[in-house]
Amino acid sequence: MSDRLAVLPQYLIPKQMLTFLAGKFASAEAGSLTTNVIRWFVDRYGVNMNEAANPDIASYMSFNEFFTRALQSGARPLAEADFLCPVDGAISQFGTIERDQIFQAKGHSYSTTALVGGDRELAARFENGSFATLYLSPRDYHRIHMPCAGKLTRMIHVPGALFSVNPTTARGVPGLFARNERVVCVFDSAFGPFVLTLVGATIVGSMATVWHGAVNPPRPGVIREWRYDEREIVLKKGEEMGRFLLGSTVVMLFPQDTLAFNRDWAPTRAIRMGEAMGMPPAV
């Protein structure tokens, strides 16, 4: 079956309603029902609870509390690198932005302008730059960390669809990551500006940042923006910046001549938060 045929049902199912209901359940404190669902989830997806700060499944009051669980101290040591991988997961794609086009999968690309919600001036800062698209599967640790130290300047919530973001859907839905709901976080750093985008998906009940809390819901259906000119929000390299309440994808943008990726990186490769992502290119 072709990827486009495989994703056809996603165009038909009520994704917004499913996501709303999943969010309600995930936040509910339902006692033994919650515990049984978490236990099933751990077994079904092979979640490693031994590295969790709290490995006791029965102690989690809600599925969201379990899903956004912290890790034990030292579980993700930070590499000696200028740029760190911000999440656990797998590499979907990475490389050079061709003018303003980000490669999604064979036959599919989308523009930086579309990704950031239509702001051409912001997108122009990343022309011919670098991108990385990282997929978080259900079994992964779902907190997102800083690839390098940065000062937050803007946050943009872009409404959109809620397709799945798994590899099959990435191959089958054109412009997937610029179609789905997303939260675009813009930072300044010692290496220049960069964008870290949290992309929503089917049953992703919420995306949250450490400075704002839950960004969605609400879902008003229009672009919302917050500027931080008068607030000093500075996060260190490796520090937590946000989390998914149910999993999804992160897309990062960097300016031209800012980042040379780790030579060990390749599409589909498993990654862990804190490993080396890259360094500035040699002059």
Coordinates of C-alpha atoms in Angstrom, one line a residue:
M1 CA 0.0 0.0 0.0
S2 CA 1.3 3.5 -0.9
D3 CA 1.9 6.0 1.9
R4 CA -0.7 8.3 0.4
L5 CA -3.3 5.5 0.6
A6 CA -2.2 4.6 4.1
V7 CA -2.9 8.1 5.4
L8 CA -6.2 8.6 3.6
P9 CA -8.3 7.6 6.7
Q10 CA -6.6 10.5 8.6
Y11 CA -8.3 13.0 6.2
L12 CA -11.7 11.5 7.2
I13 CA -11.6 10.9 10.9
P14 CA -12.6 13.7 13.4
K15 CA -9.1 14.5 14.5
Q16 CA -10.0 17.6 16.6
M17 CA -12.7 15.6 18.5
L18 CA -10.3 12.7 19.1
T19 CA -7.7 15.1 20.4
F20 CA -10.1 16.8 22.7
L21 CA -11.3 13.5 24.1
A22 CA -7.8 12.2 24.5
G23 CA -6.7 15.4 26.3
K24 CA -9.7 15.0 28.7
F25 CA -8.8 11.4 29.5
A26 CA -5.1 12.1 29.8
S27 CA -5.6 14.8 32.4
A28 CA -8.2 12.8 34.4
E29 CA -7.3 11.3 37.8
A30 CA -9.2 8.0 37.4
G31 CA -7.5 5.9 40.1
S32 CA -7.1 2.2 39.1
L33 CA -8.3 2.9 35.5
T34 CA -5.4 5.4 35.1
T35 CA -2.9 3.0 36.6
N36 CA -4.1 0.1 34.3
V37 CA -3.9 2.3 31.2
I38 CA -0.4 3.4 32.1
R39 CA 0.7 -0.2 32.8
W40 CA -0.7 -1.2 29.4
F41 CA 1.1 1.7 27.7
V42 CA 4.4 0.8 29.3
D43 CA 4.1 -2.8 28.2
R44 CA 2.8 -2.0 24.7
Y45 CA 5.5 0.5 23.8
G46 CA 8.4 -0.8 25.9
V47 CA 8.8 2.3 28.1
N48 CA 11.9 2.2 30.2
M49 CA 10.7 3.1 33.7
N50 CA 14.0 2.3 35.3
E51 CA 15.4 5.6 34.2
A52 CA 12.4 7.6 35.4
A53 CA 12.8 9.7 38.5
N54 CA 9.7 8.0 39.8
P55 CA 9.5 4.4 38.5
D56 CA 6.3 3.6 40.5
I57 CA 3.5 3.3 37.9
A58 CA 0.8 3.3 40.5
S59 CA 1.9 6.6 42.0
Y60 CA 1.0 8.7 38.9
M61 CA -2.3 10.4 39.4
S62 CA -3.0 11.0 35.7
F63 CA -1.7 9.8 32.3
N64 CA -0.3 13.2 31.6
E65 CA 1.7 13.1 34.8
F66 CA 3.2 9.8 33.7
F67 CA 3.8 10.9 30.1
T68 CA 5.7 14.0 31.1
R69 CA 7.7 12.2 33.7
A70 CA 11.1 13.5 34.7
L71 CA 14.2 11.3 34.4
Q72 CA 16.7 10.4 37.1
S73 CA 19.5 12.8 37.6
G74 CA 22.4 11.9 35.3
A75 CA 20.2 9.8 32.9
R76 CA 20.9 12.2 30.1
P77 CA 24.5 13.5 30.4
L78 CA 25.3 16.5 28.3
A79 CA 27.9 16.1 25.6
E80 CA 30.8 18.5 25.2
A81 CA 29.4 20.1 22.1
D82 CA 28.2 23.6 21.0
F83 CA 24.8 22.2 19.9
L84 CA 23.0 19.4 21.8
C85 CA 20.1 17.2 20.7
P86 CA 17.0 18.6 22.5
V87 CA 14.9 15.4 22.7
D88 CA 14.8 11.6 22.8
G89 CA 13.4 10.1 19.6
A90 CA 14.5 9.5 16.0
I91 CA 15.8 11.8 13.2
S92 CA 13.1 12.3 10.6
Q93 CA 15.2 14.6 8.4
F94 CA 18.0 17.2 8.7
G95 CA 20.3 19.2 6.5
T96 CA 20.4 22.4 4.5
I97 CA 17.4 24.7 3.9
E98 CA 17.3 25.1 0.1
R99 CA 16.6 28.8 -0.1
D100 CA 13.4 28.7 1.9
Q101 CA 12.4 25.0 1.4
I102 CA 12.7 22.4 4.2
F103 CA 12.9 18.8 3.0
Q104 CA 10.1 16.6 4.6
A105 CA 10.3 13.3 2.7
K106 CA 10.8 12.2 -0.9
G107 CA 8.7 14.4 -3.1
H108 CA 7.6 16.7 -0.2
S109 CA 9.0 20.0 1.1
Y110 CA 7.5 23.1 2.7
S111 CA 8.6 26.6 3.3
T112 CA 10.1 28.2 6.3
T113 CA 7.5 31.0 6.0
A114 CA 4.7 28.5 6.3
L115 CA 6.3 26.8 9.3
V116 CA 6.6 30.0 11.3
G117 CA 3.0 31.1 10.6
G118 CA 3.5 33.4 7.6
D119 CA 6.2 35.8 9.0
R120 CA 8.4 36.3 5.9
E121 CA 10.8 38.5 7.7
L122 CA 11.4 35.9 10.4
A123 CA 11.7 33.1 7.8
A124 CA 14.2 35.1 5.8
R125 CA 16.7 34.9 8.6
F126 CA 17.0 31.2 7.9
E127 CA 17.4 31.3 4.1
N128 CA 19.9 28.6 3.1
G129 CA 20.4 27.7 6.7
S130 CA 20.0 24.4 8.5
F131 CA 17.1 22.4 9.8
A132 CA 16.5 19.3 11.9
T133 CA 13.2 17.5 12.2
L134 CA 13.1 15.1 15.2
Y135 CA 10.3 12.6 15.9
L136 CA 9.2 11.6 19.4
S137 CA 7.5 8.2 19.5
P138 CA 5.1 7.1 22.3
R139 CA 7.8 5.3 24.2
D140 CA 10.2 8.3 24.4
Y141 CA 10.9 10.9 27.1
H142 CA 8.7 13.8 26.2
R143 CA 10.4 16.9 27.7
I144 CA 12.2 19.2 25.3
H145 CA 15.5 20.8 26.2
M146 CA 17.6 23.7 24.8
P147 CA 20.1 22.8 22.0
C148 CA 22.2 25.8 23.1
A149 CA 21.8 28.7 25.5
G150 CA 19.3 31.2 24.3
K151 CA 17.2 34.3 25.1
L152 CA 13.5 34.0 24.2
T153 CA 12.2 36.8 22.0
R154 CA 8.9 35.5 20.7
M155 CA 6.4 32.7 20.8
I156 CA 3.8 32.1 18.1
H157 CA 0.9 29.6 18.3
V158 CA -0.2 28.6 14.8
P159 CA -3.5 26.8 14.5
G160 CA -3.7 23.9 12.1
A161 CA -4.6 20.3 11.4
L162 CA -3.8 17.4 13.7
F163 CA -2.5 14.7 11.4
S164 CA -0.3 12.0 12.9
V165 CA 3.4 12.8 12.6
N166 CA 4.8 9.3 12.3
P167 CA 7.1 8.4 9.4
T168 CA 4.4 7.0 7.2
T169 CA 2.4 10.2 7.5
A170 CA 5.4 12.4 6.9
R171 CA 5.8 10.5 3.6
G172 CA 2.2 10.7 2.7
V173 CA 0.9 14.2 3.7
P174 CA 2.4 17.1 1.8
G175 CA 3.6 20.0 4.0
L176 CA 2.7 18.0 7.1
F177 CA 4.8 20.0 9.6
A178 CA 3.5 23.4 8.2
R179 CA -0.1 22.1 8.2
N180 CA -0.4 20.8 11.8
E181 CA -0.9 23.0 14.8
R182 CA 2.4 24.2 16.2
V183 CA 4.1 26.4 18.7
V184 CA 7.1 28.4 17.3
C185 CA 9.6 29.6 19.8
V186 CA 12.2 32.2 18.6
F187 CA 15.5 32.6 20.5
D188 CA 18.6 34.7 20.2
S189 CA 21.9 33.0 21.0
A190 CA 25.6 33.5 20.8
F191 CA 25.4 31.8 17.4
G192 CA 22.6 34.0 16.1
P193 CA 18.8 33.5 16.1
F194 CA 17.2 30.0 16.1
V195 CA 13.7 28.6 16.0
L196 CA 12.5 25.6 18.0
T197 CA 9.0 24.5 16.8
L198 CA 6.8 22.1 18.7
V199 CA 4.5 20.4 16.2
G200 CA 1.2 19.0 17.4
A201 CA -0.5 15.8 16.1
T202 CA -3.6 13.6 16.5
I203 CA -4.4 13.1 20.2
V204 CA -1.6 15.5 21.3
G205 CA -3.8 17.2 24.0
S206 CA -1.4 20.0 24.7
M207 CA 2.0 21.6 24.3
A208 CA 3.5 23.6 27.1
T209 CA 6.6 25.7 27.7
V210 CA 8.4 26.4 31.0
W211 CA 7.7 30.1 30.8
H212 CA 4.1 30.0 29.8
G213 CA 2.6 26.7 30.8
A214 CA 0.1 25.1 28.5
V215 CA -0.2 27.0 25.3
N216 CA -3.0 24.9 23.9
P217 CA -5.9 24.5 24.7
P218 CA -7.4 27.0 24.1
R219 CA -7.5 26.6 20.3
P220 CA -9.1 29.9 19.1
G221 CA -8.4 29.1 15.5
V222 CA -6.3 32.2 14.9
I223 CA -2.5 32.9 15.2
R224 CA -1.5 34.1 18.6
E225 CA 1.8 35.7 19.4
W226 CA 3.7 36.7 22.6
R227 CA 6.7 39.0 22.6
Y228 CA 9.2 39.0 25.4
D229 CA 11.1 42.3 24.8
E230 CA 10.4 43.4 28.4
R231 CA 11.0 40.0 30.0
E232 CA 14.4 38.4 30.5
I233 CA 13.8 34.7 29.8
V234 CA 17.2 33.1 29.3
L235 CA 17.6 29.3 29.3
K236 CA 20.8 27.4 29.5
K237 CA 22.1 24.7 27.1
G238 CA 20.4 21.5 28.1
E239 CA 17.8 23.1 30.2
E240 CA 14.1 22.1 29.8
M241 CA 12.1 24.5 27.7
G242 CA 8.8 22.6 27.1
R243 CA 7.0 19.3 26.9
F244 CA 4.4 17.4 24.9
L245 CA 1.3 16.0 26.6
L246 CA 1.3 13.0 24.2
G247 CA 4.1 12.9 21.6
S248 CA 4.9 14.7 18.5
T249 CA 7.8 16.3 16.5
V250 CA 10.3 19.2 17.0
V251 CA 11.5 21.2 14.0
M252 CA 14.6 23.5 14.5
L253 CA 15.9 26.2 12.2
F254 CA 19.3 27.8 12.2
P255 CA 20.9 30.5 10.0
Q256 CA 23.3 29.8 7.2
D257 CA 26.9 28.9 8.3
T258 CA 25.8 28.3 11.9
L259 CA 25.7 24.6 12.4
A260 CA 27.6 21.6 11.0
F261 CA 25.7 18.4 12.0
N262 CA 27.2 15.5 13.9
R263 CA 28.7 13.1 11.2
D264 CA 27.0 10.2 12.9
W265 CA 23.5 11.6 12.3
A266 CA 21.3 10.0 9.6
P267 CA 17.6 9.8 8.9
T268 CA 15.8 7.2 11.1
R269 CA 18.7 7.1 13.5
A270 CA 17.7 6.9 17.2
I271 CA 18.8 9.9 19.3
R272 CA 18.9 10.9 22.9
M273 CA 18.6 14.2 24.6
G274 CA 22.0 15.7 25.4
E275 CA 24.0 13.9 22.7
A276 CA 26.1 16.0 20.3
M277 CA 24.0 17.5 17.5
G278 CA 26.8 19.6 15.9
M279 CA 29.1 22.5 16.1
P280 CA 29.8 25.7 14.1
P281 CA 31.3 24.9 10.7
A282 CA 35.0 25.2 10.2
V283 CA 36.0 28.4 8.6

